[in-house]
Short mmCIF file of C-alpha atoms in Angstrom, two decimals:
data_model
loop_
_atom_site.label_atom_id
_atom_site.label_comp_id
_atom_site.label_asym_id
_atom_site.label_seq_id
_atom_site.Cartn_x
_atom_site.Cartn_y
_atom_site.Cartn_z
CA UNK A 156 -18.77 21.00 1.99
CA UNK A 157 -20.10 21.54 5.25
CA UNK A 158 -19.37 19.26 8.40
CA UNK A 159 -15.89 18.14 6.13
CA UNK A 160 -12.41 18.77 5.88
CA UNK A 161 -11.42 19.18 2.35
CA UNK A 162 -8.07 17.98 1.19
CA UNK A 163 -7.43 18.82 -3.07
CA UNK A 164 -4.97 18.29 -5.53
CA UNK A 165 -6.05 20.41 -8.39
CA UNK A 166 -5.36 20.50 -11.99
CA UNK A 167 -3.38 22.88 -13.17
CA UNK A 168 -3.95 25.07 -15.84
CA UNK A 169 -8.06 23.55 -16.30
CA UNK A 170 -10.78 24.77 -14.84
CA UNK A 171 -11.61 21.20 -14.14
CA UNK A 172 -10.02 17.81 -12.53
CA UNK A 173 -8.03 16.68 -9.62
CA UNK A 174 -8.42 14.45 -6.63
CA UNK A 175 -10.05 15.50 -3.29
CA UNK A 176 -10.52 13.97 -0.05
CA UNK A 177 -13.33 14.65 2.24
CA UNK A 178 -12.98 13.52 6.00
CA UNK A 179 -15.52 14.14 8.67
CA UNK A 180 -14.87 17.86 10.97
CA UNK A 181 -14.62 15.59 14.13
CA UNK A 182 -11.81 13.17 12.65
CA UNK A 183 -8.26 13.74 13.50
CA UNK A 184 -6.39 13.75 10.32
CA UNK A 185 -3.43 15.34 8.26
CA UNK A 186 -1.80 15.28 4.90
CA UNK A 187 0.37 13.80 3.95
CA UNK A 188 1.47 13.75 0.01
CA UNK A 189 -0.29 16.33 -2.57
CA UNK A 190 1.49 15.98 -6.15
CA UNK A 191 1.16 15.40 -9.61
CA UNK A 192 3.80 13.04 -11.68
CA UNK A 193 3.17 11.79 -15.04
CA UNK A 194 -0.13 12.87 -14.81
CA UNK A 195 -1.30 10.87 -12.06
CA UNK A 196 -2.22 13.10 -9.65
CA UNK A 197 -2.42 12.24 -6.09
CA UNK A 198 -3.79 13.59 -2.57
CA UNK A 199 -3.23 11.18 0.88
CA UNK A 200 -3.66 11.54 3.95
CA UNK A 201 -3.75 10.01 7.19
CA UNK A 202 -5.79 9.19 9.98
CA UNK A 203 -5.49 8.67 13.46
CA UNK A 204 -7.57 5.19 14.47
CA UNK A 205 -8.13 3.58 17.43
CA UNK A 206 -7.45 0.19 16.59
CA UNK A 207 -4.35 1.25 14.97
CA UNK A 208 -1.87 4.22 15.56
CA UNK A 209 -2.67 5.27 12.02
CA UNK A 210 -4.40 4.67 8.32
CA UNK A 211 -3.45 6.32 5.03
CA UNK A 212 -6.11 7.36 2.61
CA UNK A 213 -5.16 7.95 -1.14
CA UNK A 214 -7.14 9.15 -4.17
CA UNK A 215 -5.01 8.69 -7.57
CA UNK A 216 -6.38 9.83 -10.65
CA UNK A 217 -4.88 8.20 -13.83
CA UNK A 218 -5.99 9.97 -17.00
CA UNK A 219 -6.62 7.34 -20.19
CA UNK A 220 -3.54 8.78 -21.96
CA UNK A 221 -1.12 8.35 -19.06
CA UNK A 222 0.42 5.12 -17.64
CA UNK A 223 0.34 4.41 -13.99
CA UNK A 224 3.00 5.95 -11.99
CA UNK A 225 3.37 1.86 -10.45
CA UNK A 226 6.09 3.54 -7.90
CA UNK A 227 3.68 5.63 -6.14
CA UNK A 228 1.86 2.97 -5.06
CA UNK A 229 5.24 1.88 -2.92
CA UNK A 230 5.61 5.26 -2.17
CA UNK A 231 2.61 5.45 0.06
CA UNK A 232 2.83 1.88 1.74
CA UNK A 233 6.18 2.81 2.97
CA UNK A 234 4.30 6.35 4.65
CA UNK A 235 2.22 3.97 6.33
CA UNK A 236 1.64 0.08 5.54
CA UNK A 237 -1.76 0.56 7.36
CA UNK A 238 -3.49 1.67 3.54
CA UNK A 239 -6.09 2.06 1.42
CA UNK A 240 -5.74 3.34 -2.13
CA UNK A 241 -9.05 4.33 -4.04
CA UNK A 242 -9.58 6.02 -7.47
CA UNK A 243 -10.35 6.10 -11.20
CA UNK A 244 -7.12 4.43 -12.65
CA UNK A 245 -8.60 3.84 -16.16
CA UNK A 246 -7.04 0.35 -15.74
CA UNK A 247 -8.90 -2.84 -17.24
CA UNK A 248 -8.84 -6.36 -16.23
CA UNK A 249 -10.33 -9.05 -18.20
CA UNK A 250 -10.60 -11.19 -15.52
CA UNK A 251 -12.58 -9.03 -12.99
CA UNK A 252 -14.78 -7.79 -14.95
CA UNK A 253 -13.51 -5.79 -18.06
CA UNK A 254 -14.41 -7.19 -21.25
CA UNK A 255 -10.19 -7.15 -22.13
CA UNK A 256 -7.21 -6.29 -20.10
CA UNK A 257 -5.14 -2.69 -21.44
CA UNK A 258 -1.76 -1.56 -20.40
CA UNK A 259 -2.58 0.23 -17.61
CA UNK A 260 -4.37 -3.52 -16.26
CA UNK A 261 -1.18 -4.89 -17.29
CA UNK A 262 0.72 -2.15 -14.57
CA UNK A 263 -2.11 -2.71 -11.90
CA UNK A 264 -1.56 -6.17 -12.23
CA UNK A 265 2.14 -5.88 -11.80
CA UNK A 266 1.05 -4.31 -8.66
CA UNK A 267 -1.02 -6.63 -6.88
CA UNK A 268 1.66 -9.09 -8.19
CA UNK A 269 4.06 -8.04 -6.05
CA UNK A 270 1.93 -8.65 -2.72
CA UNK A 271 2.06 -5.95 -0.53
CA UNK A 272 -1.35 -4.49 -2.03
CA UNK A 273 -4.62 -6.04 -2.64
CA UNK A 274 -7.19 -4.91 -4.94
CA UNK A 275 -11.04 -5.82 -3.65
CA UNK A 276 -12.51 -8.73 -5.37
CA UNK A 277 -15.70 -7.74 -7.18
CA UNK A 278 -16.28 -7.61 -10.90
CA UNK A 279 -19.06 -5.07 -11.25
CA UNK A 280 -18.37 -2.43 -13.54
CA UNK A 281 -18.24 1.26 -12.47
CA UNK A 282 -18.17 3.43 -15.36
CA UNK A 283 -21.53 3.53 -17.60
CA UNK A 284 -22.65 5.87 -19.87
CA UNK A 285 -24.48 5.39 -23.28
CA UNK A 286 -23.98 1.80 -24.09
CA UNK A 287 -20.24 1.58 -22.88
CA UNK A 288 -19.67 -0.07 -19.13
CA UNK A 289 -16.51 -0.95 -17.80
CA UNK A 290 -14.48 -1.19 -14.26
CA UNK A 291 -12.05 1.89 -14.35
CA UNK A 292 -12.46 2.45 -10.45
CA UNK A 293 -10.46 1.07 -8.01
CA UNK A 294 -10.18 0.03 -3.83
CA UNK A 295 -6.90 -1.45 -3.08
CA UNK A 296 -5.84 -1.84 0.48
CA UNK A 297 -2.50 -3.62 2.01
CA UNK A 298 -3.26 -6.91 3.79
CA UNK A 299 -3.69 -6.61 7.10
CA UNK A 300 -6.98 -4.06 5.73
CA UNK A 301 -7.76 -6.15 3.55
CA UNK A 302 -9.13 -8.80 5.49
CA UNK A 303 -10.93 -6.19 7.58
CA UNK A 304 -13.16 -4.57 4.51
CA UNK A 305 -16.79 -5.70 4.61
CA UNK A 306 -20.04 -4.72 2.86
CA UNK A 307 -18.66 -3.33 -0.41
CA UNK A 308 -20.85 -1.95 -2.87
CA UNK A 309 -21.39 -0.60 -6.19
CA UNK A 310 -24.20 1.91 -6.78
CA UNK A 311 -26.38 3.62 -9.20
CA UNK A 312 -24.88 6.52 -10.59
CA UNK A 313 -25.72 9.74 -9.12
CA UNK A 314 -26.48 12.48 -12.13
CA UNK A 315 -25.72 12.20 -16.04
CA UNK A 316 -22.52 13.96 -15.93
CA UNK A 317 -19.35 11.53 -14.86
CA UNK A 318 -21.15 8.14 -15.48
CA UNK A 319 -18.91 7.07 -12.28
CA UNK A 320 -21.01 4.70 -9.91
CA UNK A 321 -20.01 5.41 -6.29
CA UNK A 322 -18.26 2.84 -4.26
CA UNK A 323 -18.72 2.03 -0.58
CA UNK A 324 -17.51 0.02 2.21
CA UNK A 325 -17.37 -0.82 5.63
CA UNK A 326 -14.08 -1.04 7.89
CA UNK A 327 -13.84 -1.33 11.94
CA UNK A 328 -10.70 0.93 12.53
CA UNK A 329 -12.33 3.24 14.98
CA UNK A 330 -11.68 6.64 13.95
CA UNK A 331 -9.77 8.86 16.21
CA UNK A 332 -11.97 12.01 17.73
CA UNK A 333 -10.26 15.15 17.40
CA UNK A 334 -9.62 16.82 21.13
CA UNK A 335 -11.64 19.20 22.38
CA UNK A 336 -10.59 22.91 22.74
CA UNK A 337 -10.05 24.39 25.60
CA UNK A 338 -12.03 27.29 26.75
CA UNK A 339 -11.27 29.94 28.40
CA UNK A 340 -13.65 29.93 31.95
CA UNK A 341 -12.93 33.05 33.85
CA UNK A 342 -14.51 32.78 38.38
CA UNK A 343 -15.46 36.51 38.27
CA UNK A 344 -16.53 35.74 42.12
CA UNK A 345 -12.68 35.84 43.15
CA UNK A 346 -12.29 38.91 41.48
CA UNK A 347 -10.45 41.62 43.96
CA UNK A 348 -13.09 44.36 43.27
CA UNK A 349 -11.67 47.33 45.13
CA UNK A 350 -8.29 47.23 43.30
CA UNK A 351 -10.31 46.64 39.78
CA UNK A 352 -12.21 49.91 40.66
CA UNK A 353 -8.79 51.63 42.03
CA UNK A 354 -6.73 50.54 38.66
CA UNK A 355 -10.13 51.83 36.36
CA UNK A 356 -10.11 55.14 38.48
CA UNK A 357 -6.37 55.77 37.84
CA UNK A 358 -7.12 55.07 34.48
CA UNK A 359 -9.73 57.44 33.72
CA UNK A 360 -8.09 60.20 35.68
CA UNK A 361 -5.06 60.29 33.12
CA UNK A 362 -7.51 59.78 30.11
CA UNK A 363 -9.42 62.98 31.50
CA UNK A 364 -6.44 64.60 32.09
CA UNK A 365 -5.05 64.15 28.30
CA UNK A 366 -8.35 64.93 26.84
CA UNK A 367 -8.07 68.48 28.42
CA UNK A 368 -4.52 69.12 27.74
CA UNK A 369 -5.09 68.17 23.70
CA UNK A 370 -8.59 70.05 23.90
CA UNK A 371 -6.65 73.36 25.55
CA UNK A 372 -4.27 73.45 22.48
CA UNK A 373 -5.30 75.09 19.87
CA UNK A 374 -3.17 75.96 16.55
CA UNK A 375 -3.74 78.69 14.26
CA UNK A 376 -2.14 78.42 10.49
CA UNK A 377 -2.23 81.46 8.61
#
């Protein structure tokens, strides 16, 4: 992707899957955590913010035959408390939005339970294809960003293929510019001319003298 810096977690052994971050070329960012446990795979980083020293970014993918790894979710608030957690979890809650709550709703719930993490508060579904719709996708962000999170949205789905509907959001953190590099500016008006030219003549002199010294040598093999 052009313009981005792309962070991946990819499946192994399928041509297919994984998680993948995407972050803007002029953003200052790093990661952080890149693995794969009981099939939740995982890619984080974090990014430096004006309003606060830093923000973590994860993407979890949770296939629908795995439970969720509930620890890794502590695992990144204590890399940085300042978080946001997004991704397809598979996880279904009856009350926002699912038509019944499974096991992996049951874990998520546990979650959000415990307080550290919130999950945002909209019941529109985000999966849809054929006549099957359901929430599977996920935003969940610690408190303090939380409260900061405006103008979420669910939209149409973009193709035929994943029947995910992208999510968006709004959030006033103030991203961090990377710094400039430095380049290299060279003042060839204070340049000391004569000793250039005396150095290049020196220089030449030997070169000429080699050249006839190797051209004067001549072997004969019989």
């Amino acid at each position: 992707m052009k313009g981005y810096n792309i962070f991946r977690n990819d499946r192994v052994g399928k041509p297919g899957g994984g998680v993948l971050l995407a972050v803007k070329q002029h953003i200052k960012c790093s990661e952080i955590l890149n693995k794969t446990v009981g099939k939740n795979e995982i890619i984080a980083i974090e990014i430096a913010t004006q309003s606060l020293k830093s923000v973590l970014i994860a993407s979890i993918y949770v296939p629908p035959t795995a439970k969720i790894h509930t620890n890794i979710f502590n695992e990144l608030y204590n890399l940085n408390n300042n978080c946001i957690v997004v991704g397809d979890l598979n996880a279904t809650l009856y009350n926002m939005g699912s038509r019944k709550t499974n096991a992996r709703g049951r874990q998520l719930q546990e979650v959000i339970n415990e307080g550290y993490i919130n999950c945002i508060d909209d019941d529109s579904t985000t999966f849809e294809k054929n006549d099957y719709e359901e929430k599977l996708d996920w935003i969940l962000a610690s408190q303090l960003l939380h409260s900061l999170i405006s103008n979420f949205e669910t939209h149409p789905i973009i193709g035929t293929l994943s029947g995910h509907k992208p999510l968006t959001f709004d959030i006033p953190i103030g991203t961090e510019p990377k710094p400039a590099l430095s380049r290299l500016s060279l003042n060839f008006k204070v340049a000391n001319w004569p000793k250039f030219r005396n150095k290049l003549n020196e220089q030449l002199m030997l070169w000429n003298k080699n050249r006839r010294i190797n051209s004067d040598s001549v072997w004969l093999l019989a």
